[in-house]
Structure formats: C-alpha cells, structure tokens
Amino acid sequence: MPQTTVPTTSTTSEHAENIARIRDALLSRQRILISSHARPDGDSIGSQLAMAYALKALGKDVTIVNKDAAPPPLMAFPGVPTILVAERAEGEYDAAVVLECSDLTRTGVEGLDRYFLINIDHHPGNAGFGALNWFNGDAAACAEMVFDIIEALDAPLTVEIATHVYVGILTDTGSFHYSSITPRTFDICRRLVEAGVDPPKVARSIFDSNSLGRLKLFGAVLSSIELEDGGRLAVVRVDRAMAASAGGNYEDTEGLINLPLTVREIQAVVFFKEIDAREFRVSMRSKGDIDVCAVAKHFGGGGHKNASGCTVRGAYPEVRARLLRDLVEAIQRGRAVGQGA
Ligand code: AMP
Ligand code: MN
C-alpha cells in the first residue's frame, strides 16, 4: 500500500503538538510494546530502553521486541538482556511504539500493525506508518526525541534512562563526528551527565570491548583497503573466509567502517559485507556535505547524510561498480556544496 512520507521539516510548535499527542496516548494506555529496526544499533537499543525505563517508572507494562539481538558491546548495559528477540509480536498490547525506524517492514517483526502504532523517528523519508507519527530530521539521534518524550511524561531522569539516551546519541553521531550534531545535542548530554552518566565508562564499554580476533579481522580487512577517486573514496570488503582465518566473529564487524575515515584525505568509505556470492550488505560513511544517504536510497536502503546502508544483489565486481559510480558523484556534489558552489 503506498504511504505518504511525513514532512521533512516541522516548526517548534508542530514538534510540541506531536510530543503532547504521544505523551497523552502513552499516559492513557497500560500495556506497551516497543520495537525498532532489524539489526538494531546503539540508537535503537538506547532509545528503546530509555523509553522502557521511563514508562515502567510510570507504572506501565512494557515489553521490547526486536527481530535481532543487540550488538555484543551493548549487552552489558541495563535491561539489554530482557529484550525479546522474535520475528512476530504476540500478545495483547494497547500500543506499539516503533522507534528509529523509517518504515514498518524494516522492523522485521510481523504483527505490529495490529496495535495502535506510535512512530518516532529521525530518518529522512519516514513513511508515516503510525496512528501517531513524530518525525524530527534535526535530531542527531532518535534518543534525543525519546529524551523529549520522557521530559513531557515527567518521568524521572534516572541514571539508567540517562545512560541509554547517551548511548543513542554517542553511537548515532559516530562518537560526535557527524554533521547532525546541534547545540541541543550538547544541552541534552549535559543533562545526562548531571543525571549520573559516566561518559568514559560508556565509551570504553562500547568501543573498547574488542576481542583480539576482532582486532585481527579489522587488520585483515583494512590491509586490503582500496582507494578510488584520487584517494578520496575507500573501498573495503569482508567475506566469511577472511573472518574465519583472522579468528573474528563474522557478525561483529560493527565499527570497522569508521576506521578509514580517520585518514585525512579519505572523504567517504563503502564497506561490502558478503552475505553470499550474489548478495552484499553495504555500509557507507562520509565526512561533511557528502550525502551517502542519497546513494543508499538509490539502492533501496536509507540512513543519514554521513551514515547509511543498503543491501545489493549481484556479483561483486558489478555491485562494486554500481555503488562507486554513485559515490564518486556524491563526493563531487558534496565538494561543490562544501566550497559554496
Ligand atoms: P549501518 O551501516 O548498518 O551501520 O547503517 C548506517 C545507517 O543507515 C543507520 O542509520 C541505519 O539505520 C541505516 N540503514 C542501514 N541499512 C539500511 C537499509 N537497508 N534501509 C534503510 N536504512 C538503512
Ligand atoms: Mn538513529
């Protein structure tokens, strides 16, 4: 069924109206299900658990269900092991809150459409699938939006809630690297630290919990890095054989893609993860005005200007060539914007 995309910009008062509507809907309901996109990231998990703890503090019955498990470095955070991993939502609920998900099918969880849907998201192009929809493309993380809802609910900003909002912001800004950051991001973070968040502890648990095998896998992948577009574009690829010989876990290549951008000249990175010989998970990252979300969208994916992803079918040389054509164009467009042209 065709769906209308929600508006990409809203005024402060429109945001306030959406927040108030969602607050009232949550306060008048008891059993609440929370879901997010498949292969959840730090913003999905942080947003969900912050929301769950806040609603529980208000006496609600809350269940989180996701299609896939949380990334291993997040497992040690409060509440993460209580998240149900399932492909179908079962049971009676008065509302389902879908966080950080541009369309309902991206949850990978069936049956959510049986419930009163509340859609809260910051991804451009959100499909507006909810009974209530709040989109804020200016939020650096969905967790910033959850913070607003928690304030509106007048729920206590406990250290668990604050930590989860911080996890969402820290991870979705690429550790404070992306151009999505606003002054408000820091206003919120200040409040979170005042509420007891320990930033070095959170950063160490998320980013410095590698196994040696994972580090060696990163090494193997990075030593076969290819440079294109005069050194501005890095291409990296991983397949199962590479992971097995390095002793790393194939599922756990999260974070690898960010490393090429630490090279000054590299402006964008594309990472191909082989699912099978004719299917690749593609992740992209960029600096500044280079819009890799537009590239991902062209291939049926999505994300943000500086971090996006898609799944592409075909033999590797052909898939690589198709992506590179778009990426080189995106880099040229981004450079033109950056130079004020
Ligand atoms: P990843 O490279 O998987 O870390 O994803 C980076 C960003 O792109 C995240 O915001 C994802 O939610 C988004 N993203 C990744 N894959 C897809 C997809 N197939 N469709 C829409 N958004 C995606
Ligand atoms: Mn996000």
CSV table of C-alpha atoms and ligand atoms in Angstrom, one decimal:
chain,number,residue,atom,x,y,z
A,1,MET,CA,0.0,0.0,0.0
A,2,PRO,CA,1.5,3.4,-0.9
A,3,GLN,CA,2.3,5.5,2.1
A,4,THR,CA,2.8,9.2,2.3
A,5,THR,CA,6.1,10.4,3.5
A,6,VAL,CA,5.9,12.7,6.6
A,7,PRO,CA,7.1,16.2,6.1
A,8,THR,CA,10.8,16.7,6.3
A,9,THR,CA,10.7,19.9,8.4
A,10,SER,CA,8.5,21.0,11.2
A,11,THR,CA,8.2,24.1,13.3
A,12,THR,CA,8.8,24.1,17.0
A,13,SER,CA,5.1,24.2,17.7
A,14,GLU,CA,4.4,21.2,15.4
A,15,HIS,CA,7.0,19.3,17.4
A,16,ALA,CA,5.4,20.3,20.6
A,17,GLU,CA,2.0,19.2,19.4
A,18,ASN,CA,3.4,15.8,18.3
A,19,ILE,CA,5.1,15.3,21.7
A,20,ALA,CA,1.9,16.2,23.6
A,21,ARG,CA,-0.2,13.8,21.5
A,22,ILE,CA,2.3,11.0,22.1
A,23,ARG,CA,2.5,11.8,25.8
A,24,ASP,CA,-1.3,11.7,26.1
A,25,ALA,CA,-1.5,8.5,24.1
A,26,LEU,CA,1.1,6.8,26.3
A,27,LEU,CA,-0.4,8.0,29.6
A,28,SER,CA,-3.8,6.7,28.7
A,29,ARG,CA,-2.5,3.2,27.8
A,30,GLN,CA,-1.2,0.5,30.0
A,31,ARG,CA,0.4,-2.4,28.0
A,32,ILE,CA,3.1,-1.0,25.7
A,33,LEU,CA,5.2,-2.8,23.2
A,34,ILE,CA,8.4,-1.2,21.9
A,35,SER,CA,10.2,-2.2,18.7
A,36,SER,CA,12.9,-0.8,16.4
A,37,HIS,CA,14.6,-1.7,13.1
A,38,ALA,CA,16.2,-5.1,12.4
A,39,ARG,CA,19.9,-5.4,13.3
A,40,PRO,CA,19.4,-2.8,16.0
A,41,ASP,CA,22.2,-0.3,16.6
A,42,GLY,CA,23.1,1.8,19.6
A,43,ASP,CA,20.4,4.4,18.9
A,44,SER,CA,17.7,1.7,18.6
A,45,ILE,CA,18.7,-0.1,21.8
A,46,GLY,CA,19.4,3.2,23.7
A,47,SER,CA,16.1,4.8,22.6
A,48,GLN,CA,14.1,1.6,23.4
A,49,LEU,CA,15.5,1.1,26.8
A,50,ALA,CA,15.3,4.8,27.8
A,51,MET,CA,11.6,4.7,26.8
A,52,ALA,CA,11.0,1.4,28.5
A,53,TYR,CA,12.5,2.5,31.8
A,54,ALA,CA,10.6,5.8,31.7
A,55,LEU,CA,7.3,4.1,31.1
A,56,LYS,CA,8.0,1.5,33.7
A,57,ALA,CA,8.7,4.3,36.2
A,58,LEU,CA,5.2,5.5,35.4
A,59,GLY,CA,3.7,2.0,36.2
A,60,LYS,CA,3.3,0.8,32.7
A,61,ASP,CA,3.8,-2.8,31.5
A,62,VAL,CA,6.5,-2.7,28.9
A,63,THR,CA,7.9,-5.3,26.5
A,64,ILE,CA,10.6,-4.7,24.0
A,65,VAL,CA,10.7,-6.9,20.9
A,66,ASN,CA,13.3,-6.8,18.1
A,67,LYS,CA,14.0,-9.0,15.1
A,68,ASP,CA,17.7,-9.3,16.0
A,69,ALA,CA,19.8,-9.3,19.2
A,70,ALA,CA,21.6,-6.2,20.3
A,71,PRO,CA,25.2,-5.8,19.2
A,72,PRO,CA,27.6,-7.6,21.7
A,73,PRO,CA,29.2,-4.5,23.2
A,74,LEU,CA,25.7,-3.3,24.3
A,75,MET,CA,24.8,-6.5,26.1
A,76,ALA,CA,26.3,-5.2,29.4
A,77,PHE,CA,24.0,-2.2,29.6
A,78,PRO,CA,21.0,-2.2,31.9
A,79,GLY,CA,18.0,-4.1,30.6
A,80,VAL,CA,19.5,-5.2,27.3
A,81,PRO,CA,19.3,-9.0,28.1
A,82,THR,CA,15.5,-8.5,28.8
A,83,ILE,CA,14.8,-7.6,25.1
A,84,LEU,CA,12.8,-10.3,23.4
A,85,VAL,CA,14.2,-11.4,20.0
A,86,ALA,CA,11.3,-12.6,17.8
A,87,GLU,CA,10.0,-12.3,14.2
A,88,ARG,CA,6.4,-11.8,15.4
A,89,ALA,CA,4.8,-9.7,18.1
A,90,GLU,CA,2.5,-11.9,20.2
A,91,GLY,CA,0.0,-10.9,22.9
A,92,GLU,CA,-2.3,-8.1,23.8
A,93,TYR,CA,-0.9,-4.5,23.9
A,94,ASP,CA,-2.6,-1.1,24.0
A,95,ALA,CA,0.1,0.5,21.9
A,96,ALA,CA,3.3,-0.3,20.0
A,97,VAL,CA,5.9,2.3,19.9
A,98,VAL,CA,8.3,2.0,16.9
A,99,LEU,CA,11.5,3.9,17.4
A,100,GLU,CA,14.2,4.8,14.9
A,101,CYS,CA,12.6,3.0,12.0
A,102,SER,CA,11.7,4.6,8.7
A,103,ASP,CA,9.1,2.0,7.7
A,104,LEU,CA,7.3,-0.7,9.5
A,105,THR,CA,8.7,-3.6,7.4
A,106,ARG,CA,12.2,-2.6,8.5
A,107,THR,CA,11.4,-3.8,12.0
A,108,GLY,CA,11.4,-7.4,10.6
A,109,VAL,CA,8.8,-8.0,13.3
A,110,GLU,CA,5.4,-9.2,12.0
A,111,GLY,CA,2.1,-8.4,13.6
A,112,LEU,CA,2.9,-4.8,14.9
A,113,ASP,CA,0.2,-3.4,12.6
A,114,ARG,CA,-2.5,-5.0,14.9
A,115,TYR,CA,-1.7,-2.4,17.6
A,116,PHE,CA,-2.1,1.4,18.0
A,117,LEU,CA,1.2,2.4,16.4
A,118,ILE,CA,3.3,5.3,17.6
A,119,ASN,CA,6.1,6.1,15.1
A,120,ILE,CA,9.0,8.2,16.5
A,121,ASP,CA,11.9,8.6,14.1
A,122,HIS,CA,14.6,10.9,12.7
A,123,HIS,CA,15.4,9.2,9.4
A,124,PRO,CA,14.6,11.3,6.3
A,125,GLY,CA,11.9,9.7,4.3
A,126,ASN,CA,10.0,8.1,7.2
A,127,ALA,CA,6.9,6.5,5.8
A,128,GLY,CA,4.5,7.9,8.4
A,129,PHE,CA,3.0,4.4,9.1
A,130,GLY,CA,1.7,5.1,12.6
A,131,ALA,CA,-1.6,6.2,14.1
A,132,LEU,CA,0.6,8.9,15.6
A,133,ASN,CA,3.8,10.0,13.8
A,134,TRP,CA,6.5,12.2,15.0
A,135,PHE,CA,9.4,12.8,12.7
A,136,ASN,CA,12.3,15.1,13.6
A,137,GLY,CA,15.1,15.1,11.0
A,138,ASP,CA,17.0,17.6,13.1
A,139,ALA,CA,17.5,15.2,15.9
A,140,ALA,CA,21.1,13.7,15.8
A,141,ALA,CA,19.7,10.6,17.4
A,142,CYS,CA,16.2,9.1,17.9
A,143,ALA,CA,17.3,9.1,21.6
A,144,GLU,CA,17.1,12.9,21.6
A,145,MET,CA,13.5,12.6,20.7
A,146,VAL,CA,12.9,10.0,23.4
A,147,PHE,CA,14.5,12.4,25.8
A,148,ASP,CA,11.8,15.0,24.8
A,149,ILE,CA,9.1,12.4,25.4
A,150,ILE,CA,10.5,11.4,28.7
A,151,GLU,CA,10.5,15.1,29.8
A,152,ALA,CA,6.9,15.5,28.6
A,153,LEU,CA,5.9,12.4,30.5
A,154,ASP,CA,7.5,13.9,33.6
A,155,ALA,CA,9.3,10.6,34.2
A,156,PRO,CA,12.4,10.7,36.4
A,157,LEU,CA,15.7,11.0,34.6
A,158,THR,CA,17.3,8.0,36.4
A,159,VAL,CA,20.9,7.0,35.6
A,160,GLU,CA,19.7,4.0,33.6
A,161,ILE,CA,17.5,6.2,31.4
A,162,ALA,CA,20.2,8.9,31.1
A,163,THR,CA,22.8,6.2,30.1
A,164,HIS,CA,20.6,4.8,27.4
A,165,VAL,CA,19.8,8.2,25.9
A,166,TYR,CA,23.6,8.9,25.9
A,167,VAL,CA,24.3,5.5,24.2
A,168,GLY,CA,21.9,6.5,21.5
A,169,ILE,CA,23.5,9.9,21.0
A,170,LEU,CA,27.1,8.7,21.3
A,171,THR,CA,26.7,5.9,18.7
A,172,ASP,CA,24.4,7.7,16.2
A,173,THR,CA,26.7,10.7,16.0
A,174,GLY,CA,29.6,8.4,15.2
A,175,SER,CA,31.2,9.4,18.6
A,176,PHE,CA,30.4,13.1,18.0
A,177,HIS,CA,31.8,13.1,14.4
A,178,TYR,CA,28.7,13.7,12.2
A,179,SER,CA,27.2,17.0,10.9
A,180,SER,CA,23.9,16.0,12.5
A,181,ILE,CA,25.1,17.4,15.9
A,182,THR,CA,23.4,20.5,17.1
A,183,PRO,CA,23.7,22.7,20.2
A,184,ARG,CA,20.8,20.8,21.6
A,185,THR,CA,22.7,17.6,21.4
A,186,PHE,CA,25.1,19.0,24.0
A,187,ASP,CA,22.3,20.5,26.1
A,188,ILE,CA,20.8,17.0,26.4
A,189,CYS,CA,24.2,15.4,27.0
A,190,ARG,CA,24.9,18.0,29.8
A,191,ARG,CA,21.6,17.0,31.4
A,192,LEU,CA,22.5,13.3,31.1
A,193,VAL,CA,25.9,13.7,32.7
A,194,GLU,CA,24.3,15.7,35.5
A,195,ALA,CA,21.9,12.7,35.9
A,196,GLY,CA,24.9,10.4,36.5
A,197,VAL,CA,26.1,9.2,33.1
A,198,ASP,CA,29.8,8.3,33.1
A,199,PRO,CA,31.0,9.2,29.5
A,200,PRO,CA,34.4,7.5,29.6
A,201,LYS,CA,32.8,4.3,31.1
A,202,VAL,CA,30.2,4.2,28.4
A,203,ALA,CA,32.7,4.9,25.6
A,204,ARG,CA,35.1,2.2,26.9
A,205,SER,CA,32.3,-0.4,27.1
A,206,ILE,CA,31.0,0.4,23.6
A,207,PHE,CA,34.2,1.0,21.7
A,208,ASP,CA,36.9,-0.8,23.7
A,209,SER,CA,35.5,-4.2,24.2
A,210,ASN,CA,37.1,-5.9,21.2
A,211,SER,CA,38.3,-9.5,21.2
A,212,LEU,CA,41.8,-10.0,19.8
A,213,GLY,CA,40.2,-12.0,16.9
A,214,ARG,CA,38.0,-9.0,16.0
A,215,LEU,CA,41.0,-6.6,16.0
A,216,LYS,CA,42.9,-9.1,13.7
A,217,LEU,CA,39.9,-9.2,11.4
A,218,PHE,CA,39.9,-5.4,11.3
A,219,GLY,CA,43.6,-5.6,10.4
A,220,ALA,CA,43.0,-8.2,7.6
A,221,VAL,CA,40.1,-6.1,6.1
A,222,LEU,CA,42.0,-2.8,6.4
A,223,SER,CA,45.1,-4.2,4.8
A,224,SER,CA,43.2,-4.9,1.7
A,225,ILE,CA,41.7,-1.4,1.5
A,226,GLU,CA,41.4,0.0,-2.0
A,227,LEU,CA,41.4,3.7,-2.8
A,228,GLU,CA,39.4,5.3,-5.6
A,229,ASP,CA,38.5,8.8,-6.8
A,230,GLY,CA,42.1,10.1,-6.3
A,231,GLY,CA,42.3,8.7,-2.8
A,232,ARG,CA,39.0,10.4,-1.5
A,233,LEU,CA,37.0,7.1,-1.5
A,234,ALA,CA,38.0,4.0,0.4
A,235,VAL,CA,36.5,0.6,-0.5
A,236,VAL,CA,36.6,-2.3,2.0
A,237,ARG,CA,35.2,-5.8,1.8
A,238,VAL,CA,34.8,-8.7,4.1
A,239,ASP,CA,33.8,-12.3,3.4
A,240,ARG,CA,33.4,-15.3,5.7
A,241,ALA,CA,36.8,-16.9,4.7
A,242,MET,CA,38.6,-13.7,5.8
A,243,ALA,CA,36.7,-13.7,9.1
A,244,ALA,CA,37.5,-17.4,9.7
A,245,SER,CA,41.2,-17.1,9.0
A,246,ALA,CA,41.5,-14.0,11.3
A,247,GLY,CA,39.6,-15.7,14.1
A,248,GLY,CA,37.0,-12.9,14.3
A,249,ASN,CA,33.2,-13.2,14.5
A,250,TYR,CA,31.6,-12.5,11.2
A,251,GLU,CA,28.5,-11.0,12.7
A,252,ASP,CA,30.7,-8.5,14.6
A,253,THR,CA,32.2,-6.1,12.1
A,254,GLU,CA,30.3,-3.2,13.5
A,255,GLY,CA,32.6,-0.1,13.8
A,256,LEU,CA,35.1,-1.3,11.2
A,257,ILE,CA,33.7,1.1,8.6
A,258,ASN,CA,34.6,4.1,10.7
A,259,LEU,CA,38.3,3.5,10.6
A,260,PRO,CA,39.2,4.5,7.1
A,261,LEU,CA,37.7,8.0,7.7
A,262,THR,CA,40.5,8.5,10.3
A,263,VAL,CA,42.8,9.1,7.3
A,264,ARG,CA,42.8,12.8,6.5
A,265,GLU,CA,42.4,12.5,2.7
A,266,ILE,CA,39.6,9.9,2.8
A,267,GLN,CA,36.2,11.6,2.5
A,268,ALA,CA,33.9,8.6,2.1
A,269,VAL,CA,34.0,4.8,2.8
A,270,VAL,CA,32.0,2.0,1.4
A,271,PHE,CA,32.1,-1.4,3.1
A,272,PHE,CA,30.8,-4.5,1.4
A,273,LYS,CA,30.0,-7.4,3.6
A,274,GLU,CA,29.3,-10.6,1.7
A,275,ILE,CA,26.1,-12.4,2.6
A,276,ASP,CA,26.5,-14.9,-0.2
A,277,ALA,CA,28.3,-14.7,-3.6
A,278,ARG,CA,25.5,-12.6,-5.0
A,279,GLU,CA,24.3,-10.5,-2.1
A,280,PHE,CA,26.1,-7.8,-0.1
A,281,ARG,CA,25.3,-5.7,2.9
A,282,VAL,CA,26.6,-2.3,2.0
A,283,SER,CA,27.5,0.3,4.7
A,284,MET,CA,28.6,3.8,3.8
A,285,ARG,CA,30.2,6.7,5.8
A,286,SER,CA,31.2,10.2,4.8
A,287,LYS,CA,32.5,13.5,6.0
A,288,GLY,CA,30.8,16.9,5.9
A,289,ASP,CA,28.5,17.5,3.0
A,290,ILE,CA,28.9,14.2,1.2
A,291,ASP,CA,25.4,12.7,1.2
A,292,VAL,CA,25.7,8.9,1.3
A,293,CYS,CA,22.0,8.6,2.3
A,294,ALA,CA,21.1,9.6,-1.3
A,295,VAL,CA,23.3,6.8,-2.6
A,296,ALA,CA,21.8,4.2,-0.2
A,297,LYS,CA,18.2,5.3,-1.2
A,298,HIS,CA,19.0,4.8,-4.8
A,299,PHE,CA,19.7,1.1,-3.9
A,300,GLY,CA,16.6,0.7,-1.7
A,301,GLY,CA,18.3,1.5,1.6
A,302,GLY,CA,18.5,4.6,3.7
A,303,GLY,CA,20.1,6.2,6.8
A,304,HIS,CA,21.6,9.6,7.3
A,305,LYS,CA,23.8,12.0,5.3
A,306,ASN,CA,27.0,10.8,6.9
A,307,ALA,CA,26.0,7.1,7.7
A,308,SER,CA,23.8,4.9,5.5
A,309,GLY,CA,23.3,1.4,4.4
A,310,CYS,CA,21.6,-0.9,1.9
A,311,THR,CA,21.5,-4.5,0.6
A,312,VAL,CA,22.5,-5.0,-3.0
A,313,ARG,CA,22.3,-8.2,-5.1
A,314,GLY,CA,24.6,-9.2,-7.9
A,315,ALA,CA,28.2,-10.4,-8.5
A,316,TYR,CA,30.8,-8.3,-6.5
A,317,PRO,CA,32.5,-6.6,-9.5
A,318,GLU,CA,29.2,-5.4,-10.8
A,319,VAL,CA,27.8,-4.3,-7.4
A,320,ARG,CA,31.1,-2.5,-6.6
A,321,ALA,CA,31.0,-0.6,-9.9
A,322,ARG,CA,27.4,0.4,-9.4
A,323,LEU,CA,27.9,1.8,-5.9
A,324,LEU,CA,31.2,3.5,-6.9
A,325,ARG,CA,29.5,5.4,-9.8
A,326,ASP,CA,27.0,6.9,-7.3
A,327,LEU,CA,29.6,7.5,-4.6
A,328,VAL,CA,32.0,9.4,-6.8
A,329,GLU,CA,29.1,11.6,-7.9
A,330,ALA,CA,28.1,12.2,-4.3
A,331,ILE,CA,31.7,13.2,-3.4
A,332,GLN,CA,31.7,15.7,-6.2
A,333,ARG,CA,28.4,17.1,-5.2
A,334,GLY,CA,29.5,17.3,-1.6
A,335,ARG,CA,32.7,19.1,-2.5
A,336,ALA,CA,30.7,21.6,-4.6
A,337,VAL,CA,28.5,22.3,-1.6
A,338,GLY,CA,31.4,22.5,0.8
A,339,GLN,CA,33.1,25.1,-1.5
A,340,GLY,CA,29.9,27.1,-1.5
A,341,ALA,CA,29.3,26.5,-5.3
B,1,AMP,P1,25.0,0.7,9.1
B,1,AMP,O1,26.0,1.0,8.1
B,1,AMP,O2,24.3,-0.7,9.0
B,1,AMP,O3,25.6,1.0,10.5
B,1,AMP,O4,23.8,1.7,9.0
B,1,AMP,C1,24.0,3.1,8.9
B,1,AMP,C2,22.7,3.9,8.9
B,1,AMP,O5,22.0,3.5,7.7
B,1,AMP,C3,21.8,3.6,10.1
B,1,AMP,O6,21.1,4.8,10.4
B,1,AMP,C4,20.8,2.6,9.5
B,1,AMP,O7,19.6,2.6,10.2
B,1,AMP,C5,20.7,3.0,8.1
B,1,AMP,N1,20.5,1.8,7.2
B,1,AMP,C6,21.3,0.8,7.0
B,1,AMP,N2,20.8,-0.1,6.2
B,1,AMP,C7,19.6,0.3,5.8
B,1,AMP,C8,18.5,-0.1,4.9
B,1,AMP,N3,18.6,-1.3,4.3
B,1,AMP,N4,17.4,0.7,4.8
B,1,AMP,C9,17.3,1.9,5.5
B,1,AMP,N5,18.3,2.4,6.3
B,1,AMP,C10,19.4,1.6,6.5
B,2,MN,MN,19.3,6.8,14.8
